[in-house]
PDB file of C-alpha atoms in Angstrom:
ATOM      1  CA  MET X   1     -17.178  15.957  -1.050  1.00  0.00           C
ATOM      2  CA  GLN X   2     -16.608  12.993  -2.995  1.00  0.00           C
ATOM      3  CA  ASP X   3     -18.687   9.650  -2.637  1.00  0.00           C
ATOM      4  CA  TRP X   4     -16.144   6.839  -1.212  1.00  0.00           C
ATOM      5  CA  THR X   5     -18.413   4.362  -0.169  1.00  0.00           C
ATOM      6  CA  GLY X   6     -20.113   4.546  -3.412  1.00  0.00           C
ATOM      7  CA  GLU X   7     -16.398   4.493  -5.769  1.00  0.00           C
ATOM      8  CA  ILE X   8     -15.359   1.403  -3.300  1.00  0.00           C
ATOM      9  CA  GLU X   9     -18.690  -0.253  -4.009  1.00  0.00           C
ATOM     10  CA  ALA X  10     -18.273  -0.090  -7.414  1.00  0.00           C
ATOM     11  CA  ALA X  11     -14.907  -0.906  -7.512  1.00  0.00           C
ATOM     12  CA  ARG X  12     -15.106  -3.760  -5.551  1.00  0.00           C
ATOM     13  CA  GLU X  13     -18.142  -5.547  -8.063  1.00  0.00           C
ATOM     14  CA  ARG X  14     -15.480  -4.198 -11.281  1.00  0.00           C
ATOM     15  CA  ILE X  15     -11.712  -5.855  -9.876  1.00  0.00           C
ATOM     16  CA  ALA X  16     -13.850  -8.956  -8.603  1.00  0.00           C
ATOM     17  CA  ALA X  17     -13.067 -11.140 -10.806  1.00  0.00           C
ATOM     18  CA  HIS X  18      -8.944 -10.217 -11.042  1.00  0.00           C
ATOM     19  CA  VAL X  19      -8.373 -10.252  -7.709  1.00  0.00           C
ATOM     20  CA  ARG X  20      -7.864 -12.878  -4.849  1.00  0.00           C
ATOM     21  CA  ARG X  21      -9.902 -12.245  -1.173  1.00  0.00           C
ATOM     22  CA  THR X  22      -7.262 -12.405   0.945  1.00  0.00           C
ATOM     23  CA  PRO X  23      -7.247 -14.662   4.633  1.00  0.00           C
ATOM     24  CA  VAL X  24      -7.415 -13.098   7.612  1.00  0.00           C
ATOM     25  CA  MET X  25      -6.403 -14.576  11.002  1.00  0.00           C
ATOM     26  CA  GLN X  26      -6.373 -13.640  14.733  1.00  0.00           C
ATOM     27  CA  ALA X  27      -2.951 -14.386  16.218  1.00  0.00           C
ATOM     28  CA  VAL X  28      -1.019 -13.499  19.351  1.00  0.00           C
ATOM     29  CA  LEU X  29       2.456 -11.683  18.812  1.00  0.00           C
ATOM     30  CA  GLY X  30       4.496 -10.079  21.028  1.00  0.00           C
ATOM     31  CA  GLY X  31       1.897 -10.151  23.903  1.00  0.00           C
ATOM     32  CA  HIS X  32      -0.381  -8.396  21.935  1.00  0.00           C
ATOM     33  CA  ASP X  33      -4.190 -10.355  20.753  1.00  0.00           C
ATOM     34  CA  VAL X  34      -3.963  -8.774  16.987  1.00  0.00           C
ATOM     35  CA  ALA X  35      -6.487  -8.987  13.720  1.00  0.00           C
ATOM     36  CA  LEU X  36      -4.418  -9.408  10.529  1.00  0.00           C
ATOM     37  CA  LYS X  37      -5.032  -9.735   6.785  1.00  0.00           C
ATOM     38  CA  PHE X  38      -2.512 -11.126   4.525  1.00  0.00           C
ATOM     39  CA  GLU X  39      -2.932  -8.710   1.369  1.00  0.00           C
ATOM     40  CA  HIS X  40       0.920  -9.872   1.280  1.00  0.00           C
ATOM     41  CA  VAL X  41      -1.040 -13.184  -1.152  1.00  0.00           C
ATOM     42  CA  GLN X  42      -2.277 -10.802  -3.722  1.00  0.00           C
ATOM     43  CA  HIS X  43      -1.669 -11.485  -6.982  1.00  0.00           C
ATOM     44  CA  THR X  44       2.278 -10.012  -7.641  1.00  0.00           C
ATOM     45  CA  GLY X  45       2.796 -10.038  -3.671  1.00  0.00           C
ATOM     46  CA  SER X  46       1.146  -7.139  -2.432  1.00  0.00           C
ATOM     47  CA  PHE X  47      -2.262  -4.847  -2.431  1.00  0.00           C
ATOM     48  CA  LYS X  48      -1.883  -2.803  -5.473  1.00  0.00           C
ATOM     49  CA  PRO X  49      -3.632  -5.346  -8.209  1.00  0.00           C
ATOM     50  CA  ARG X  50      -6.604  -3.789  -6.529  1.00  0.00           C
ATOM     51  CA  GLY X  51      -5.912   0.215  -7.562  1.00  0.00           C
ATOM     52  CA  ALA X  52      -4.066  -1.257 -10.914  1.00  0.00           C
ATOM     53  CA  PHE X  53      -7.368  -2.953 -12.241  1.00  0.00           C
ATOM     54  CA  ASN X  54     -10.057  -0.542 -11.062  1.00  0.00           C
ATOM     55  CA  THR X  55      -8.162   1.897 -13.252  1.00  0.00           C
ATOM     56  CA  LEU X  56      -7.513  -0.147 -16.472  1.00  0.00           C
ATOM     57  CA  LEU X  57     -11.075  -1.046 -16.284  1.00  0.00           C
ATOM     58  CA  SER X  58     -13.031   2.387 -15.252  1.00  0.00           C
ATOM     59  CA  ARG X  59     -10.769   4.259 -18.635  1.00  0.00           C
ATOM     60  CA  GLU X  60     -10.960   3.763 -22.308  1.00  0.00           C
ATOM     61  CA  VAL X  61      -6.549   2.548 -22.173  1.00  0.00           C
ATOM     62  CA  PRO X  62      -5.413   4.180 -25.603  1.00  0.00           C
ATOM     63  CA  GLU X  63      -3.641   3.016 -28.419  1.00  0.00           C
ATOM     64  CA  ALA X  64      -0.199   3.733 -26.895  1.00  0.00           C
ATOM     65  CA  GLY X  65      -0.933   1.475 -23.728  1.00  0.00           C
ATOM     66  CA  VAL X  66      -0.376   2.512 -19.842  1.00  0.00           C
ATOM     67  CA  VAL X  67       2.460   4.239 -17.920  1.00  0.00           C
ATOM     68  CA  ALA X  68       3.798   3.873 -14.971  1.00  0.00           C
ATOM     69  CA  ALA X  69       6.152   5.197 -12.189  1.00  0.00           C
ATOM     70  CA  SER X  70       6.724   2.810  -9.343  1.00  0.00           C
ATOM     71  CA  GLY X  71       9.479   1.828  -6.401  1.00  0.00           C
ATOM     72  CA  GLY X  72       8.231  -1.753  -7.468  1.00  0.00           C
ATOM     73  CA  ASN X  73       5.258  -2.878  -6.466  1.00  0.00           C
ATOM     74  CA  HIS X  74       2.654  -0.544  -8.247  1.00  0.00           C
ATOM     75  CA  GLY X  75       5.196  -1.143 -11.097  1.00  0.00           C
ATOM     76  CA  ALA X  76       4.568  -5.145 -11.003  1.00  0.00           C
ATOM     77  CA  ALA X  77       0.978  -4.530 -10.291  1.00  0.00           C
ATOM     78  CA  VAL X  78      -0.091  -2.743 -13.544  1.00  0.00           C
ATOM     79  CA  ALA X  79       2.387  -4.745 -15.970  1.00  0.00           C
ATOM     80  CA  TYR X  80      -0.056  -7.740 -14.307  1.00  0.00           C
ATOM     81  CA  ALA X  81      -2.573  -5.809 -14.816  1.00  0.00           C
ATOM     82  CA  ALA X  82      -2.230  -4.438 -18.360  1.00  0.00           C
ATOM     83  CA  ALA X  83      -1.006  -8.354 -19.263  1.00  0.00           C
ATOM     84  CA  GLN X  84      -4.145  -9.885 -17.955  1.00  0.00           C
ATOM     85  CA  LEU X  85      -6.200  -7.026 -19.982  1.00  0.00           C
ATOM     86  CA  GLY X  86      -4.581  -7.061 -23.089  1.00  0.00           C
ATOM     87  CA  HIS X  87      -2.953  -3.689 -22.738  1.00  0.00           C
ATOM     88  CA  ARG X  88       0.641  -2.715 -22.997  1.00  0.00           C
ATOM     89  CA  ALA X  89       2.696  -1.160 -19.759  1.00  0.00           C
ATOM     90  CA  LYS X  90       5.661   0.538 -19.719  1.00  0.00           C
ATOM     91  CA  VAL X  91       7.099   1.047 -16.163  1.00  0.00           C
ATOM     92  CA  PHE X  92       9.393   3.114 -14.707  1.00  0.00           C
ATOM     93  CA  VAL X  93      11.366   2.087 -11.475  1.00  0.00           C
ATOM     94  CA  PRO X  94      14.067   3.599  -9.550  1.00  0.00           C
ATOM     95  CA  GLU X  95      17.224   2.395  -9.144  1.00  0.00           C
ATOM     96  CA  MET X  96      16.568   1.597  -5.198  1.00  0.00           C
ATOM     97  CA  ALA X  97      13.612  -1.009  -6.265  1.00  0.00           C
ATOM     98  CA  GLY X  98      15.762  -3.473  -5.715  1.00  0.00           C
ATOM     99  CA  PRO X  99      16.483  -6.772  -7.834  1.00  0.00           C
ATOM    100  CA  ALA X 100      13.286  -8.824  -6.518  1.00  0.00           C
ATOM    101  CA  LYS X 101      10.768  -6.163  -7.492  1.00  0.00           C
ATOM    102  CA  ILE X 102      12.761  -5.361 -10.921  1.00  0.00           C
ATOM    103  CA  ALA X 103      12.584  -8.967 -11.516  1.00  0.00           C
ATOM    104  CA  LEU X 104       9.070  -9.551 -10.445  1.00  0.00           C
ATOM    105  CA  ILE X 105       8.315  -6.546 -13.223  1.00  0.00           C
ATOM    106  CA  GLU X 106      10.110  -7.925 -16.249  1.00  0.00           C
ATOM    107  CA  ARG X 107       8.269 -11.844 -15.368  1.00  0.00           C
ATOM    108  CA  ALA X 108       4.857  -9.479 -15.972  1.00  0.00           C
ATOM    109  CA  GLY X 109       5.906  -8.323 -19.271  1.00  0.00           C
ATOM    110  CA  ALA X 110       5.969  -4.715 -19.042  1.00  0.00           C
ATOM    111  CA  ASP X 111       8.568  -2.623 -21.517  1.00  0.00           C
ATOM    112  CA  LEU X 112      10.684  -1.656 -17.627  1.00  0.00           C
ATOM    113  CA  VAL X 113      13.027   1.241 -17.327  1.00  0.00           C
ATOM    114  CA  VAL X 114      15.149   1.753 -14.194  1.00  0.00           C
ATOM    115  CA  VAL X 115      15.896   5.487 -13.719  1.00  0.00           C
ATOM    116  CA  PRO X 116      18.603   6.895 -11.498  1.00  0.00           C
ATOM    117  CA  GLY X 117      17.160   8.173  -8.245  1.00  0.00           C
ATOM    118  CA  ALA X 118      14.313   7.880  -6.314  1.00  0.00           C
ATOM    119  CA  TYR X 119      10.738   7.321  -6.833  1.00  0.00           C
ATOM    120  CA  ALA X 120      10.638  11.494  -7.599  1.00  0.00           C
ATOM    121  CA  ASN X 121      12.750  10.516 -10.616  1.00  0.00           C
ATOM    122  CA  ALA X 122      10.961   7.471 -11.865  1.00  0.00           C
ATOM    123  CA  LEU X 123       7.849   9.867 -11.362  1.00  0.00           C
ATOM    124  CA  GLU X 124       9.369  12.312 -13.477  1.00  0.00           C
ATOM    125  CA  ALA X 125       9.792   9.594 -16.483  1.00  0.00           C
ATOM    126  CA  ALA X 126       6.821   8.548 -16.361  1.00  0.00           C
ATOM    127  CA  GLU X 127       4.845  11.451 -17.195  1.00  0.00           C
ATOM    128  CA  ALA X 128       7.607  12.622 -19.905  1.00  0.00           C
ATOM    129  CA  HIS X 129       6.726   9.458 -21.851  1.00  0.00           C
ATOM    130  CA  GLU X 130       2.985  10.347 -21.094  1.00  0.00           C
ATOM    131  CA  ALA X 131       3.210  13.577 -22.818  1.00  0.00           C
ATOM    132  CA  GLU X 132       5.572  12.185 -25.647  1.00  0.00           C
ATOM    133  CA  THR X 133       3.481   9.108 -26.603  1.00  0.00           C
ATOM    134  CA  GLY X 134      -0.513   9.621 -25.278  1.00  0.00           C
ATOM    135  CA  ALA X 135      -0.283   6.602 -22.908  1.00  0.00           C
ATOM    136  CA  MET X 136      -2.769   6.863 -19.891  1.00  0.00           C
ATOM    137  CA  GLN X 137      -0.872   6.860 -16.377  1.00  0.00           C
ATOM    138  CA  VAL X 138      -2.017   4.992 -13.723  1.00  0.00           C
ATOM    139  CA  HIS X 139      -0.670   6.428 -10.528  1.00  0.00           C
ATOM    140  CA  ALA X 140       0.394   4.358  -7.736  1.00  0.00           C
ATOM    141  CA  TYR X 141      -1.267   6.223  -5.074  1.00  0.00           C
ATOM    142  CA  ASP X 142      -2.825   9.834  -5.987  1.00  0.00           C
ATOM    143  CA  SER X 143      -5.813   9.477  -7.939  1.00  0.00           C
ATOM    144  CA  VAL X 144     -10.149   8.386  -7.240  1.00  0.00           C
ATOM    145  CA  GLN X 145      -9.236   5.098  -9.213  1.00  0.00           C
ATOM    146  CA  THR X 146      -6.093   4.059  -6.966  1.00  0.00           C
ATOM    147  CA  VAL X 147      -7.717   4.617  -3.833  1.00  0.00           C
ATOM    148  CA  ALA X 148     -11.475   3.249  -4.663  1.00  0.00           C
ATOM    149  CA  GLY X 149      -9.028   0.084  -5.486  1.00  0.00           C
ATOM    150  CA  GLN X 150      -7.124  -0.250  -2.668  1.00  0.00           C
ATOM    151  CA  GLY X 151     -10.501   0.691  -0.704  1.00  0.00           C
ATOM    152  CA  THR X 152     -11.680  -2.715  -1.252  1.00  0.00           C
ATOM    153  CA  VAL X 153      -9.209  -4.623   1.209  1.00  0.00           C
ATOM    154  CA  MET X 154     -11.068  -2.600   3.775  1.00  0.00           C
ATOM    155  CA  ALA X 155     -14.433  -3.479   2.711  1.00  0.00           C
ATOM    156  CA  GLU X 156     -13.535  -6.846   1.959  1.00  0.00           C
ATOM    157  CA  TRP X 157     -12.021  -6.739   5.468  1.00  0.00           C
ATOM    158  CA  GLU X 158     -15.029  -5.932   7.589  1.00  0.00           C
ATOM    159  CA  ALA X 159     -17.259  -8.506   5.144  1.00  0.00           C
ATOM    160  CA  GLN X 160     -15.114 -10.748   6.908  1.00  0.00           C
ATOM    161  CA  GLY X 161     -16.011  -9.943   9.966  1.00  0.00           C
ATOM    162  CA  LEU X 162     -13.786  -7.828  11.644  1.00  0.00           C
ATOM    163  CA  GLU X 163     -13.478  -6.957  15.068  1.00  0.00           C
ATOM    164  CA  ALA X 164     -11.597  -4.154  15.397  1.00  0.00           C
ATOM    165  CA  ASP X 165     -11.505  -1.229  17.575  1.00  0.00           C
ATOM    166  CA  THR X 166      -8.256   0.432  15.435  1.00  0.00           C
ATOM    167  CA  VAL X 167      -6.595  -0.764  12.573  1.00  0.00           C
ATOM    168  CA  LEU X 168      -2.649   0.330  11.814  1.00  0.00           C
ATOM    169  CA  ILE X 169      -1.744   0.573   8.231  1.00  0.00           C
ATOM    170  CA  ALA X 170       1.342   1.081   7.060  1.00  0.00           C
ATOM    171  CA  VAL X 171       2.047   4.691   4.258  1.00  0.00           C
ATOM    172  CA  GLY X 172       4.203   5.713   1.539  1.00  0.00           C
ATOM    173  CA  GLY X 173       2.639   7.551  -0.871  1.00  0.00           C
ATOM    174  CA  GLY X 174      -1.156   6.984   0.887  1.00  0.00           C
ATOM    175  CA  GLY X 175      -3.422   5.312  -1.204  1.00  0.00           C
ATOM    176  CA  LEU X 176      -4.055   2.804   0.806  1.00  0.00           C
ATOM    177  CA  ILE X 177      -4.790   4.204   4.481  1.00  0.00           C
ATOM    178  CA  ALA X 178      -6.697   6.872   2.017  1.00  0.00           C
ATOM    179  CA  GLY X 179      -8.843   3.660   0.759  1.00  0.00           C
ATOM    180  CA  ALA X 180      -9.462   2.590   4.133  1.00  0.00           C
ATOM    181  CA  MET X 181     -10.044   6.268   5.522  1.00  0.00           C
ATOM    182  CA  GLY X 182     -12.624   6.646   2.726  1.00  0.00           C
ATOM    183  CA  TRP X 183     -14.453   3.553   3.363  1.00  0.00           C
ATOM    184  CA  LEU X 184     -14.760   3.460   7.333  1.00  0.00           C
ATOM    185  CA  ALA X 185     -15.791   6.791   7.359  1.00  0.00           C
ATOM    186  CA  GLY X 186     -14.452   7.121  11.173  1.00  0.00           C
ATOM    187  CA  ARG X 187     -16.387   4.348  12.089  1.00  0.00           C
ATOM    188  CA  ARG X 188     -12.836   2.859  12.902  1.00  0.00           C
ATOM    189  CA  LYS X 189      -9.557   4.391  14.229  1.00  0.00           C
ATOM    190  CA  VAL X 190      -6.998   4.264  11.996  1.00  0.00           C
ATOM    191  CA  VAL X 191      -3.425   4.564  12.743  1.00  0.00           C
ATOM    192  CA  ALA X 192      -1.288   5.333   9.948  1.00  0.00           C
ATOM    193  CA  VAL X 193       2.542   4.003  10.543  1.00  0.00           C
ATOM    194  CA  GLU X 194       5.648   5.283   8.874  1.00  0.00           C
ATOM    195  CA  PRO X 195       9.632   4.668   8.854  1.00  0.00           C
ATOM    196  CA  ARG X 196      11.506   7.745  10.988  1.00  0.00           C
ATOM    197  CA  LEU X 197      13.046   7.804   7.178  1.00  0.00           C
ATOM    198  CA  SER X 198      10.929   7.718   5.131  1.00  0.00           C
ATOM    199  CA  CYS X 199       7.564  10.201   6.446  1.00  0.00           C
ATOM    200  CA  ALA X 200       5.852  11.776   3.384  1.00  0.00           C
ATOM    201  CA  LEU X 201       2.233  11.839   5.509  1.00  0.00           C
ATOM    202  CA  HIS X 202       3.840  12.563   9.333  1.00  0.00           C
ATOM    203  CA  ALA X 203       5.919  15.757   7.659  1.00  0.00           C
ATOM    204  CA  ALA X 204       2.370  16.999   6.016  1.00  0.00           C
ATOM    205  CA  LEU X 205       0.325  16.798   9.334  1.00  0.00           C
ATOM    206  CA  GLN X 206       3.102  18.501  11.074  1.00  0.00           C
ATOM    207  CA  GLN X 207       2.863  21.298   8.164  1.00  0.00           C
ATOM    208  CA  GLY X 208      -0.502  21.123   7.633  1.00  0.00           C
ATOM    209  CA  ALA X 209       0.618  20.625   3.423  1.00  0.00           C
ATOM    210  CA  PRO X 210       2.694  18.289   1.490  1.00  0.00           C
ATOM    211  CA  VAL X 211       5.772  18.561   1.715  1.00  0.00           C
ATOM    212  CA  ASP X 212       9.085  16.955   0.028  1.00  0.00           C
ATOM    213  CA  VAL X 213      11.260  14.813   2.404  1.00  0.00           C
ATOM    214  CA  ASP X 214      14.207  13.188   2.159  1.00  0.00           C
ATOM    215  CA  VAL X 215      13.284   9.269   1.507  1.00  0.00           C
ATOM    216  CA  SER X 216      15.774   6.373   2.909  1.00  0.00           C
ATOM    217  CA  GLY X 217      15.454   2.910   5.351  1.00  0.00           C
ATOM    218  CA  VAL X 218      14.564  -0.431   5.105  1.00  0.00           C
ATOM    219  CA  ALA X 219      11.171   0.533   3.499  1.00  0.00           C
ATOM    220  CA  ALA X 220      12.076   3.053   1.330  1.00  0.00           C
ATOM    221  CA  ASN X 221      11.467   0.597  -1.847  1.00  0.00           C
ATOM    222  CA  ALA X 222       7.909   0.466  -1.523  1.00  0.00           C
ATOM    223  CA  LEU X 223       6.869   3.239   1.085  1.00  0.00           C
ATOM    224  CA  GLY X 224       9.673   5.867  -0.116  1.00  0.00           C
ATOM    225  CA  ALA X 225       7.086   8.249  -1.950  1.00  0.00           C
ATOM    226  CA  ARG X 226       8.558  11.997  -1.877  1.00  0.00           C
ATOM    227  CA  ARG X 227       5.371  13.313  -1.231  1.00  0.00           C
ATOM    228  CA  ILE X 228       2.415  12.075   0.618  1.00  0.00           C
ATOM    229  CA  GLY X 229      -0.809  12.558  -2.053  1.00  0.00           C
ATOM    230  CA  GLU X 230      -3.312  15.056  -1.615  1.00  0.00           C
ATOM    231  CA  ILE X 231      -6.428  12.722  -1.896  1.00  0.00           C
ATOM    232  CA  CYS X 232      -4.616  10.922   1.575  1.00  0.00           C
ATOM    233  CA  LEU X 233      -3.707  14.183   3.212  1.00  0.00           C
ATOM    234  CA  GLU X 234      -7.109  15.431   2.493  1.00  0.00           C
ATOM    235  CA  LEU X 235      -8.987  12.457   4.461  1.00  0.00           C
ATOM    236  CA  ALA X 236      -6.065  11.903   6.987  1.00  0.00           C
ATOM    237  CA  GLN X 237      -6.484  15.457   8.253  1.00  0.00           C
ATOM    238  CA  ALA X 238     -10.593  15.823   8.336  1.00  0.00           C
ATOM    239  CA  ARG X 239     -10.570  12.294  10.657  1.00  0.00           C
ATOM    240  CA  ASN X 240      -7.756  13.476  12.652  1.00  0.00           C
ATOM    241  CA  VAL X 241      -5.873  10.365  11.805  1.00  0.00           C
ATOM    242  CA  GLU X 242      -2.713   9.445  14.397  1.00  0.00           C
ATOM    243  CA  SER X 243       0.879   9.367  12.482  1.00  0.00           C
ATOM    244  CA  LEU X 244       3.404   7.360  14.088  1.00  0.00           C
ATOM    245  CA  LEU X 245       7.213   6.581  13.279  1.00  0.00           C
ATOM    246  CA  VAL X 246       9.142   3.419  13.685  1.00  0.00           C
ATOM    247  CA  GLU X 247      13.056   2.648  13.451  1.00  0.00           C
ATOM    248  CA  ASP X 248      14.217   0.176  10.906  1.00  0.00           C
ATOM    249  CA  ASP X 249      15.463  -1.732  13.304  1.00  0.00           C
ATOM    250  CA  ARG X 250      11.636  -2.225  15.139  1.00  0.00           C
ATOM    251  CA  ILE X 251      10.885  -2.959  11.339  1.00  0.00           C
ATOM    252  CA  THR X 252      12.996  -5.392  11.344  1.00  0.00           C
ATOM    253  CA  ALA X 253      12.068  -7.234  14.075  1.00  0.00           C
ATOM    254  CA  ALA X 254       8.572  -7.395  13.124  1.00  0.00           C
ATOM    255  CA  ARG X 255       9.242  -8.393  10.244  1.00  0.00           C
ATOM    256  CA  THR X 256      11.446 -11.439  12.055  1.00  0.00           C
ATOM    257  CA  LEU X 257       8.521 -12.012  14.503  1.00  0.00           C
ATOM    258  CA  LEU X 258       5.949 -12.816  11.624  1.00  0.00           C
ATOM    259  CA  TRP X 259       8.125 -15.280   9.922  1.00  0.00           C
ATOM    260  CA  ARG X 260       9.367 -17.092  12.864  1.00  0.00           C
ATOM    261  CA  GLU X 261       5.591 -17.228  15.035  1.00  0.00           C
ATOM    262  CA  LEU X 262       3.199 -17.296  11.731  1.00  0.00           C
ATOM    263  CA  ARG X 263       5.723 -18.017   8.603  1.00  0.00           C
ATOM    264  CA  GLN X 264       4.728 -15.240   6.923  1.00  0.00           C
ATOM    265  CA  ALA X 265       7.138 -13.545   5.022  1.00  0.00           C
ATOM    266  CA  VAL X 266       6.898 -10.174   4.439  1.00  0.00           C
ATOM    267  CA  GLU X 267       9.008  -7.315   3.368  1.00  0.00           C
ATOM    268  CA  PRO X 268       9.999  -4.011   5.575  1.00  0.00           C
ATOM    269  CA  ALA X 269       7.176  -1.917   3.946  1.00  0.00           C
ATOM    270  CA  GLY X 270       4.351  -5.655   5.172  1.00  0.00           C
ATOM    271  CA  ALA X 271       6.480  -5.186   8.626  1.00  0.00           C
ATOM    272  CA  THR X 272       6.140  -1.736   9.052  1.00  0.00           C
ATOM    273  CA  ALA X 273       2.320  -1.151  10.921  1.00  0.00           C
ATOM    274  CA  MET X 274       2.860  -4.139  13.368  1.00  0.00           C
ATOM    275  CA  ALA X 275       6.647  -2.563  14.350  1.00  0.00           C
ATOM    276  CA  ALA X 276       4.316   0.478  15.227  1.00  0.00           C
ATOM    277  CA  LEU X 277       2.617  -2.495  18.245  1.00  0.00           C
ATOM    278  CA  LEU X 278       5.461  -4.585  19.180  1.00  0.00           C
ATOM    279  CA  SER X 279       7.849  -1.543  19.216  1.00  0.00           C
ATOM    280  CA  GLY X 280       5.406   0.197  21.588  1.00  0.00           C
ATOM    281  CA  ALA X 281       4.826   3.453  19.421  1.00  0.00           C
ATOM    282  CA  TYR X 282       1.296   2.623  19.297  1.00  0.00           C
ATOM    283  CA  ARG X 283      -0.241   1.563  22.977  1.00  0.00           C
ATOM    284  CA  PRO X 284      -3.512   0.186  22.860  1.00  0.00           C
ATOM    285  CA  GLU X 285      -5.678   1.295  25.559  1.00  0.00           C
ATOM    286  CA  LYS X 286      -7.248  -1.789  28.229  1.00  0.00           C
ATOM    287  CA  GLY X 287      -9.492  -3.756  25.863  1.00  0.00           C
ATOM    288  CA  GLU X 288      -9.006  -1.738  22.624  1.00  0.00           C
ATOM    289  CA  ARG X 289      -9.290  -4.399  19.738  1.00  0.00           C
ATOM    290  CA  VAL X 290      -5.793  -4.010  17.807  1.00  0.00           C
ATOM    291  CA  ALA X 291      -5.241  -4.796  13.799  1.00  0.00           C
ATOM    292  CA  VAL X 292      -3.319  -4.736  11.129  1.00  0.00           C
ATOM    293  CA  LEU X 293      -2.786  -4.631   7.927  1.00  0.00           C
ATOM    294  CA  LEU X 294      -0.192  -7.146   5.752  1.00  0.00           C
ATOM    295  CA  CYS X 295       0.882  -5.602   3.075  1.00  0.00           C
ATOM    296  CA  GLY X 296       3.615  -6.632   0.460  1.00  0.00           C
ATOM    297  CA  ALA X 297       5.715  -9.839   0.368  1.00  0.00           C
ATOM    298  CA  ASN X 298       8.405  -8.632  -2.375  1.00  0.00           C
ATOM    299  CA  ALA X 299      11.787  -8.605  -0.954  1.00  0.00           C
ATOM    300  CA  ALA X 300      15.072 -10.346  -2.261  1.00  0.00           C
ATOM    301  CA  GLY X 301      14.891 -13.350   0.253  1.00  0.00           C
ATOM    302  CA  PHE X 302      14.359 -14.545   3.951  1.00  0.00           C
ATOM    303  CA  ASP X 303      17.210 -16.254   4.903  1.00  0.00           C
ATOM    304  CA  GLY X 304      18.268 -14.252   7.497  1.00  0.00           C
ATOM    305  CA  LEU X 305      14.916 -14.706   8.992  1.00  0.00           C
ATOM    306  CA  MET X 306      14.981 -18.788   8.984  1.00  0.00           C
TER     307      MET X 306
END
């Protein structure tokens, strides 16, 4: 059994000098009193640098540097972490990553390759590069170092005085929610929220094993993993995690509300967990204290929200 508390505590110490301690807020949105954590203001606009830094600082990086496959946010985080630590980075992204995330990775200084198709195609290309060059693969979600790094979000939030019975977290490949489950160890209820059009964890929980799913929709360039990570699924099954699906229009509506009410500009993935609360997909019990993690801010623009 993995010692997630120990792994995450070690990761917190390891990455402390390299990541931001992101702010928290208590707000009323759509009639719900909700605790929020603004992880979308982390370096590169998402929680991903936590896992990237923990991975690079946990292992010896070869002369060939590092390689990563990403829908966008992970690639930007790996590029940023590698540049900060003086390593070469090659990042493979699918065409669906979109111009904002592609530009972000390029600005961070990585050697960028855009691959036709979806995240799974980028992962295949990254694995081929790893085999050919000996570069170190930094997995987006399914490695102990990545999950432990992402788990520092929840450890930090508790240290900031989180008072919540339930935490809603968006799921793509599962690294962020796996880190949260690993740290909390059942002390709070964790609810997994996915877009109906990109729902690898929901499908795996129904089938009892990871399965390939089709991915599309407004949040696919961040939450569009075709198959859930094995670490995430194992923890979700062990914790009997509640899994919810939300429609794209509800994600868009949540994103709009976050901008109009709080002036927080998040990408669709960053609004997905909030969409579950606002749409009624998740209905808190009377007196239940709810928290929502806002996880990403990398979108092409926000003119439509103004």
